[in-house]
Every structure is written in structure tokens, then in C-alpha cells.
PDB file of C-alpha atoms in Angstrom:
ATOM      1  CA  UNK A   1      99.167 120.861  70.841  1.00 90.00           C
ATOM      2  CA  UNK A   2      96.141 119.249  70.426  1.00 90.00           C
ATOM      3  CA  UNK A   3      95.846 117.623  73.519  1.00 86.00           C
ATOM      4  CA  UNK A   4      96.940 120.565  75.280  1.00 83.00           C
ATOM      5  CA  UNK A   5      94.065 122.654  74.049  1.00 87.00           C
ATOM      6  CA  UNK A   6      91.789 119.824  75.032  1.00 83.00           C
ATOM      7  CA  UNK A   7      93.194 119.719  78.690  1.00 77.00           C
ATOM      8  CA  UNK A   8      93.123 123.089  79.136  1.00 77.00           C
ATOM      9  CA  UNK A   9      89.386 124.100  77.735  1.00 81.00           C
ATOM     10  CA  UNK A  10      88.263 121.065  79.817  1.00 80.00           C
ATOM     11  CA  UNK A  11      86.056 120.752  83.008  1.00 77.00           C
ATOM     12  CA  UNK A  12      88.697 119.116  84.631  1.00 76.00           C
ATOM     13  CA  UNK A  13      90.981 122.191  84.654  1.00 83.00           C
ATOM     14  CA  UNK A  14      88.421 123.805  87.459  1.00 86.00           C
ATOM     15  CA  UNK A  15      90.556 121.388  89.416  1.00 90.00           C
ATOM     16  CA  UNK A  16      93.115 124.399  89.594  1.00 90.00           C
ATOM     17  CA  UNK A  17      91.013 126.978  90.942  1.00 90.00           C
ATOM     18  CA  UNK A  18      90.321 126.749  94.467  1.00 92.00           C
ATOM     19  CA  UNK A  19      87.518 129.573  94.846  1.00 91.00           C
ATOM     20  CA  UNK A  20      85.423 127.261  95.537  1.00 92.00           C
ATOM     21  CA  UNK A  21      86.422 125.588  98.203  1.00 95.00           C
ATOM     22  CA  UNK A  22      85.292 127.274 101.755  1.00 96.00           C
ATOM     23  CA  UNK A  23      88.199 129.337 103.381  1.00 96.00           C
ATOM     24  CA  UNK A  24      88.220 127.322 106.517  1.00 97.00           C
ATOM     25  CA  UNK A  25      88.930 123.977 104.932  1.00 97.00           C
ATOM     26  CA  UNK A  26      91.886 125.532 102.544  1.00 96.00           C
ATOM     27  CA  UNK A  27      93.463 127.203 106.374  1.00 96.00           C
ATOM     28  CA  UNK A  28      93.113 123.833 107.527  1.00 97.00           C
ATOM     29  CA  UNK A  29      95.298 122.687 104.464  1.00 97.00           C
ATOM     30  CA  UNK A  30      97.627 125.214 104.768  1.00 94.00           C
ATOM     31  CA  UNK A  31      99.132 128.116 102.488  1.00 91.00           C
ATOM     32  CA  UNK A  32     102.275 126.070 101.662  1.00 91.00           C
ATOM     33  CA  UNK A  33     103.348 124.883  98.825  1.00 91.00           C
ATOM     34  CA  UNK A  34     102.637 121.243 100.297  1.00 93.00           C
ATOM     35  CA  UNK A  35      99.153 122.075 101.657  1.00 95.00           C
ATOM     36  CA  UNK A  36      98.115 123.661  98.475  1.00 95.00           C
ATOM     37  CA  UNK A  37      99.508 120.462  96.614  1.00 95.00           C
ATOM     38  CA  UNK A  38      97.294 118.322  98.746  1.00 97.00           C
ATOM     39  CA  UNK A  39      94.445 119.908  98.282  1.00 98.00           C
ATOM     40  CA  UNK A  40      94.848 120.151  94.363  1.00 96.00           C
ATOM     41  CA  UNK A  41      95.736 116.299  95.042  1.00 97.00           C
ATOM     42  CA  UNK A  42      92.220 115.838  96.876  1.00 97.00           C
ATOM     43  CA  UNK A  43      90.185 117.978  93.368  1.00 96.00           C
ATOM     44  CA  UNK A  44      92.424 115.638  90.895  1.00 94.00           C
ATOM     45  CA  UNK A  45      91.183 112.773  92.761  1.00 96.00           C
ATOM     46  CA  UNK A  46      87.483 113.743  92.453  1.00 95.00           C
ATOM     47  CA  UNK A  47      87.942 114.057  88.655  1.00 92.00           C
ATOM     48  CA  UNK A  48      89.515 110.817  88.222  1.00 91.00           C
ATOM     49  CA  UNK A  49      93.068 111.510  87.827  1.00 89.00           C
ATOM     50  CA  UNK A  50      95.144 108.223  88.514  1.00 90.00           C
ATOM     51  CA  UNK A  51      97.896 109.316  89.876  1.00 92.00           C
ATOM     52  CA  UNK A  52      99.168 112.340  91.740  1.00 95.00           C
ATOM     53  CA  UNK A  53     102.641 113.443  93.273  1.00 95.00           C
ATOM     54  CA  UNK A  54     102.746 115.556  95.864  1.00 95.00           C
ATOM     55  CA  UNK A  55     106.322 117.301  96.907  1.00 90.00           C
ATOM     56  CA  UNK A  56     107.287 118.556  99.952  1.00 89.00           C
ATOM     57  CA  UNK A  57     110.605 120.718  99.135  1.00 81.00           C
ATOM     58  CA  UNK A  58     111.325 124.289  99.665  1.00 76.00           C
ATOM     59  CA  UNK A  59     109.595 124.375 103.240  1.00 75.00           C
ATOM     60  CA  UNK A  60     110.295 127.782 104.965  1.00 68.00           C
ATOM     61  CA  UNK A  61     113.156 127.392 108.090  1.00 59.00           C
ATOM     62  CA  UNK A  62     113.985 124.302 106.522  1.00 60.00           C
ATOM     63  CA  UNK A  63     117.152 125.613 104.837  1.00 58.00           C
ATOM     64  CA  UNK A  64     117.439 123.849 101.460  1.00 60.00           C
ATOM     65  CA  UNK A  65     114.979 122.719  99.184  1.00 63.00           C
ATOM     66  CA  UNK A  66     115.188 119.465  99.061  1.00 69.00           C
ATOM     67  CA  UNK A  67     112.788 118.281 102.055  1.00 77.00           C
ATOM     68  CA  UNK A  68     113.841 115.805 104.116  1.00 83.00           C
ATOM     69  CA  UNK A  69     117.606 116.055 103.531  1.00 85.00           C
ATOM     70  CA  UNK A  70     118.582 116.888 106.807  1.00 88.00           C
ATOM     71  CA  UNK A  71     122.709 116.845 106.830  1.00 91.00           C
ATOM     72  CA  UNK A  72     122.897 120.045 109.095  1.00 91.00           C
ATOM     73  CA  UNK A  73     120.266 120.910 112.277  1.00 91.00           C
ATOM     74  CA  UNK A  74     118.112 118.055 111.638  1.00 91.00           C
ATOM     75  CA  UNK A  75     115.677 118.724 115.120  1.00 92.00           C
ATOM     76  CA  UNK A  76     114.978 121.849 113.874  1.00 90.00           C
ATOM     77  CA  UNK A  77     114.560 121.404 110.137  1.00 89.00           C
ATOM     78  CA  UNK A  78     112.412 118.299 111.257  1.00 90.00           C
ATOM     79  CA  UNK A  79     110.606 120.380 112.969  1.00 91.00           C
ATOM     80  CA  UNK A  80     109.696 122.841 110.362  1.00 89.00           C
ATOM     81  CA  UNK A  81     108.937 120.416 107.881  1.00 91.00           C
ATOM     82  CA  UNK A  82     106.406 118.231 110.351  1.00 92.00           C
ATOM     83  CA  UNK A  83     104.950 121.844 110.848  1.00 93.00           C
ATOM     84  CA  UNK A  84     103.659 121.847 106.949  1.00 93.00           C
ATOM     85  CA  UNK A  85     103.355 118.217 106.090  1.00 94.00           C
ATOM     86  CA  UNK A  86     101.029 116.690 109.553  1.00 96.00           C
ATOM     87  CA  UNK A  87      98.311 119.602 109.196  1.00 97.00           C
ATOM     88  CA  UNK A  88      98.120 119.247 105.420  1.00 97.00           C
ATOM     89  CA  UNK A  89      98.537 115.887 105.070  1.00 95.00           C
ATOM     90  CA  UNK A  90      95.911 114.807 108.109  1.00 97.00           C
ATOM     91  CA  UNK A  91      93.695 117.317 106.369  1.00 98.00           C
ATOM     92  CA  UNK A  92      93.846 115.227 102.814  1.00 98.00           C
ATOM     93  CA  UNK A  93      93.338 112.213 104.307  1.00 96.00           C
ATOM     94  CA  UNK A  94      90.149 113.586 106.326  1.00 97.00           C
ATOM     95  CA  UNK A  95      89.148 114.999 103.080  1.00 98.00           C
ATOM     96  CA  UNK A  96      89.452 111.944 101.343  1.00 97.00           C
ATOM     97  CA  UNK A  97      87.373 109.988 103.921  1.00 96.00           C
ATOM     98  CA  UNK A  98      84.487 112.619 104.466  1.00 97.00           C
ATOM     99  CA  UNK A  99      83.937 112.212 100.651  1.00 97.00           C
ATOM    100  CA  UNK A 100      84.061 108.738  99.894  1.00 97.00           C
ATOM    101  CA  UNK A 101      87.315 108.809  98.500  1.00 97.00           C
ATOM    102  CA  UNK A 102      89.716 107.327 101.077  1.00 96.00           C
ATOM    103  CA  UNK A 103      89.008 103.638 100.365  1.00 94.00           C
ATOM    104  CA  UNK A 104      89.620 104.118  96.487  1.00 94.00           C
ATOM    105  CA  UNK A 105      92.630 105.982  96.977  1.00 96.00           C
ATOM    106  CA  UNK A 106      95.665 104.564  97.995  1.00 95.00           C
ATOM    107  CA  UNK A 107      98.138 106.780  99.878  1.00 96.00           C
ATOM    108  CA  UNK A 108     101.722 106.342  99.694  1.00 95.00           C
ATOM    109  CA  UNK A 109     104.232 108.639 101.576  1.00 93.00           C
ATOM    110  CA  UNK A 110     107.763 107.919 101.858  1.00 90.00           C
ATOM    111  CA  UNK A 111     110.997 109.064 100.793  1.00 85.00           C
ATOM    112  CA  UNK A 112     113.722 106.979  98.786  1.00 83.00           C
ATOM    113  CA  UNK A 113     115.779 106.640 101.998  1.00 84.00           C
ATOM    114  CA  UNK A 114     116.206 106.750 105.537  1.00 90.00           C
ATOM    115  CA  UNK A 115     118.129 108.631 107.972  1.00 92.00           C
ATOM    116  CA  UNK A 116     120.670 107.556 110.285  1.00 94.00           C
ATOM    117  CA  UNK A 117     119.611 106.718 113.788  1.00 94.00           C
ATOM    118  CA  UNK A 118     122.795 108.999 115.042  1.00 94.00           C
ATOM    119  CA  UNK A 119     123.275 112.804 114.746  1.00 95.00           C
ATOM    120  CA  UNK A 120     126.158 113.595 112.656  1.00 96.00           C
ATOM    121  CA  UNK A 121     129.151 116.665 113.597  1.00 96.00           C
ATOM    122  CA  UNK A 122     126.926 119.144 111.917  1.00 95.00           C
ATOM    123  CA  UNK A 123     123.607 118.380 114.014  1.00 95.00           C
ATOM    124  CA  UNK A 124     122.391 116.221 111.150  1.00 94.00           C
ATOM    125  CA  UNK A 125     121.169 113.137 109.887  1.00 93.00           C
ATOM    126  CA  UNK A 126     122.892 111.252 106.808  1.00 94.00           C
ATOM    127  CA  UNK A 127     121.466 109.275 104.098  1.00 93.00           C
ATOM    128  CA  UNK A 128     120.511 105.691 105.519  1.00 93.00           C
ATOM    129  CA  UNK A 129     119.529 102.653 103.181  1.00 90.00           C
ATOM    130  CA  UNK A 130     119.351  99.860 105.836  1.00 91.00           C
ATOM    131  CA  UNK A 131     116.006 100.731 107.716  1.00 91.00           C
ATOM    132  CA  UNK A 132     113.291 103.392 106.779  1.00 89.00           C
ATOM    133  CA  UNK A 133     109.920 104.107 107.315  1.00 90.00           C
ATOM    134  CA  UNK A 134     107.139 104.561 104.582  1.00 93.00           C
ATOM    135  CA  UNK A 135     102.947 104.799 105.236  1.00 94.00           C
ATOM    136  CA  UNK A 136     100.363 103.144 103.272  1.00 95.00           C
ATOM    137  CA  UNK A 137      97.072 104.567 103.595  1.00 95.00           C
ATOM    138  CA  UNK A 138      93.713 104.170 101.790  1.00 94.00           C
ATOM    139  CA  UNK A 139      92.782 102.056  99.107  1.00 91.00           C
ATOM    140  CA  UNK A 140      93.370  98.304  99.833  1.00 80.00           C
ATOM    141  CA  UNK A 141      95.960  99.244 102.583  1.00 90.00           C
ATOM    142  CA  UNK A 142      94.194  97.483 106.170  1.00 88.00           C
ATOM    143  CA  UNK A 143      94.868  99.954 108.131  1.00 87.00           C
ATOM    144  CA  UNK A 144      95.920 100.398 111.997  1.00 90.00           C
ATOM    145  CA  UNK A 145      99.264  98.106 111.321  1.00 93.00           C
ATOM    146  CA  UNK A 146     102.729  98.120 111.812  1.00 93.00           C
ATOM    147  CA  UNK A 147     105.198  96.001 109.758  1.00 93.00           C
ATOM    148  CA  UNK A 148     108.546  95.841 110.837  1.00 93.00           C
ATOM    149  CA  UNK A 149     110.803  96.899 113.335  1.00 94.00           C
ATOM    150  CA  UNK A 150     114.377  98.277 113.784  1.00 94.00           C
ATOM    151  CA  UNK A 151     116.863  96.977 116.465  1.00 95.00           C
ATOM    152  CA  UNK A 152     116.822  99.363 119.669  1.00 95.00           C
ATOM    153  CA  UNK A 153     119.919 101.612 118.297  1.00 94.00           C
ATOM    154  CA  UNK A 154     117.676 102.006 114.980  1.00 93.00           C
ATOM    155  CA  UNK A 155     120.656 100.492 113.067  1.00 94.00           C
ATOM    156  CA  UNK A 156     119.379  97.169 111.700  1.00 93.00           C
ATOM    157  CA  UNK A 157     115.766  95.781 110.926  1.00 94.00           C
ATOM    158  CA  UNK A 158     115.366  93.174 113.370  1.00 95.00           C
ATOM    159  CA  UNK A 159     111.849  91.839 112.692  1.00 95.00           C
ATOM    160  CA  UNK A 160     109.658  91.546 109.155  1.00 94.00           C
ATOM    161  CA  UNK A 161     112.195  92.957 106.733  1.00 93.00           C
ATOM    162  CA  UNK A 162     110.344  94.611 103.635  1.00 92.00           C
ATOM    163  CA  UNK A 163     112.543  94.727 101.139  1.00 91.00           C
ATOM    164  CA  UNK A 164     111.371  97.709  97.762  1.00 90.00           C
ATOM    165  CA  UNK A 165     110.384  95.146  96.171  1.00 93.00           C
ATOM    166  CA  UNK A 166     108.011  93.220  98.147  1.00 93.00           C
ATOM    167  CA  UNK A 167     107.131  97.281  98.964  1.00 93.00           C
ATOM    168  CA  UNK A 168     106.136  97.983  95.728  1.00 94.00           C
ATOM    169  CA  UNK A 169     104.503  94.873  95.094  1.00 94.00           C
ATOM    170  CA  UNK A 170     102.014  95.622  97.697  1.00 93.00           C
ATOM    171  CA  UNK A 171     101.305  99.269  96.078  1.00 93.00           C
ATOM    172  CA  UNK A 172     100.800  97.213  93.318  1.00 94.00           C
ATOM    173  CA  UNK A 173      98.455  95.147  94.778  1.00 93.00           C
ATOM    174  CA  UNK A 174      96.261  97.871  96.156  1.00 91.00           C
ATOM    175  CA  UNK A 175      95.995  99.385  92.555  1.00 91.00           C
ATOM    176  CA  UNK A 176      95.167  96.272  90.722  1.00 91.00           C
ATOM    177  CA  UNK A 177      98.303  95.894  89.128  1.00 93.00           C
ATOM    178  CA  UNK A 178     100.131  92.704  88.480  1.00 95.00           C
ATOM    179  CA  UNK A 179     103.731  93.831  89.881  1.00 94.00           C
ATOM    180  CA  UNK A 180     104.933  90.757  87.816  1.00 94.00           C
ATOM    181  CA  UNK A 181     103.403  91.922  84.393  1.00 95.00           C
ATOM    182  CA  UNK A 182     106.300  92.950  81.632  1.00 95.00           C
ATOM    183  CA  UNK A 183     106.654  96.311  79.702  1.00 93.00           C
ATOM    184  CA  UNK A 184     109.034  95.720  76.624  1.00 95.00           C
ATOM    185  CA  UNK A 185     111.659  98.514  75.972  1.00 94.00           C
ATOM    186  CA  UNK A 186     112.613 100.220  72.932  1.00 95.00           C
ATOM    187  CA  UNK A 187     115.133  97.294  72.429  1.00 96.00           C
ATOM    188  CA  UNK A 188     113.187  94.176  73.022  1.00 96.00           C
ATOM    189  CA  UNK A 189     113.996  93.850  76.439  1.00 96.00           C
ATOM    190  CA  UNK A 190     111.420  92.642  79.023  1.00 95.00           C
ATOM    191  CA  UNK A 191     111.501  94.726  82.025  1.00 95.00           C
ATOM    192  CA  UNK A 192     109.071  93.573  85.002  1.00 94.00           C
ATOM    193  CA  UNK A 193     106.862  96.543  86.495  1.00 93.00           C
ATOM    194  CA  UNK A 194     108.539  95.276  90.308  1.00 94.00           C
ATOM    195  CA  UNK A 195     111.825  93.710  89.276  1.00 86.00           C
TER     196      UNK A 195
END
């Protein structure tokens, strides 16, 4: 409770109010969910907050709420999510950059998955674990870079394979953290923070 009360009567709960910010940057955000996220994400950052999640689920159009899952009418649920996340997420990273903040931030969006290359019966795209794509922006991330590249049908990766781990070792990397460094469970066993 304690620490509750302390989070909540601190300066760093201004974070949540957004009166301050001039109404044509928060348009250029967005009114979404998303847009609103990444702007909150943008005020965490500038009070030191070390890591921050933003969601995109529950998109309007998009017809479920679980983002990117795409089974049924993927062009146009695509389409409605790109409509929320490229505004608001170009916007952050402009943000980020006009303040100082882009090269001591590192940026990761991705997804757990791919999709398939191929539409399915219902106009959709199915879950896909042999190629995806994921963006590294920010800090310690040289930018202007592909890595990688899928075979022509999009079924295979045919150059630079990066497998999660090597993935996560690089976000890792960027945030100073030895990916090979041990945290010991509740039972004594050593578990590796990239294993």
C-alpha cells in the first residue's frame, strides 16, 4: 500500500495527464487507444521509466481484439490497424528524436509470430513461425538496415537467419544487459536472461 501511495502522490504521475501537451501534437498521435499509449509511452520515457509496453488490440474495423490476428479479411483488417499504428507510432518516434530521447531509447516492435505468405479460405492470414518481421529502432540500434530476407514465395528465410535468440540478445545489447547473465529461480535453478 505503501508504495502505491508513494506512486500515486508523486511527480511522476503528471505523466497521466495530457493537458499539457499542445492539441496539435496529441491529433498527430491519434485518439486511439494505441496513439494515446504512445504518447503516455513518450511522458514515461521523460521521467525515467525503463520500460514501457505499448498494445495495439481492440482497433476499430479490425474485428477482434487481439491486433494483428488476422484469420478472416486480413487486407482490410491490415488496413485498419496500419491506419492507427503508422501515424502514432511515426509520431513517437519523431517525438522521441525532437527531444533528445531517440538515441537512449531503444524501440522494439514486433509481434510473437508471423503470418503466412498465402491468404487462407476465409481471406486471412494464419499464424506463421518460420519467417517474421520485427523493427529495432533507437537506442544502440544503427539504423537504416535490413537483416534478413525471405525466399520470393515468403515461405522460407533464405539469407541471415535471426533466430529469438540471437534477437533478443541484440535487445540486450542495446540496453546494457548481458543476455548471458543468470537469474536463479525459486528452486535453485539457473535460468539465462536469453536461453
Amino acid at each position: 500500500y505503501k508504495n502505491a501511495v508513494r506512486m500515486m502522490r508523486s511527480e511522476s504521475a503528471a505523466a497521466f495527464e495530457f493537458n499539457d501537451e499542445p492539441a496539435s501534437l496529441r491529433e498527430k498521435y491519434g485518439s486511439s487507444q494505441f496513439g494515446l499509449g504512445c504518447l503516455l509511452a513518450r511522458r514515461l520515457v521523460e521521467r525515467g521509466v525503463p520500460f514501457i509496453e505499448v498494445s495495439l488490440n481492440n482497433v476499430a474495423g479490425n474485428g477482434n481484439s487481439f491486433g494483428w490476428d488476422t484469420h478472416e479479411d486480413n487486407v482490410k483488417r491490415v488496413a485498419s490497424l496500419c491506419n492507427v499504428l503508422d501515424p502514432a507510432w511515426a509520431t513517437l518516434m519523431e517525438d522521441l528524436d525532437s527531444r533528445g530521447l531517440l538515441d537512449t531509447t531503444t524501440i522494439v516492435w514486433m509481434g510473437e509470430f508471423g503470418r503466412t505468405p498465402r491468404i487462407n479460405g476465409n481471406s486471412g492470414r494464419d499464424h506463421f513461425p518460420a519467417a517474421w518481421s520485427a523493427v529495432l529502432a533507437g537506442g544502440g540500434v544503427r539504423g537504416g538496415q535490413v537483416v534478413g530476407q525471405t525466399s520470393p514465395d515468403g515461405m522460407t528465410v533464405a539469407d541471415r537467419p535471426v533466430n529469438v535468440q540471437d534477437f533478443l540478445a541484440t535487445v540486450c545489447g542495446c540496453l546494457g544487459v548481458d543476455g548471458k547473465a543468470e537469474n536463479i529461480s525459486n528452486v535453485g535453478r539457473p535460468i539465462r536472461i536469453v536461453d
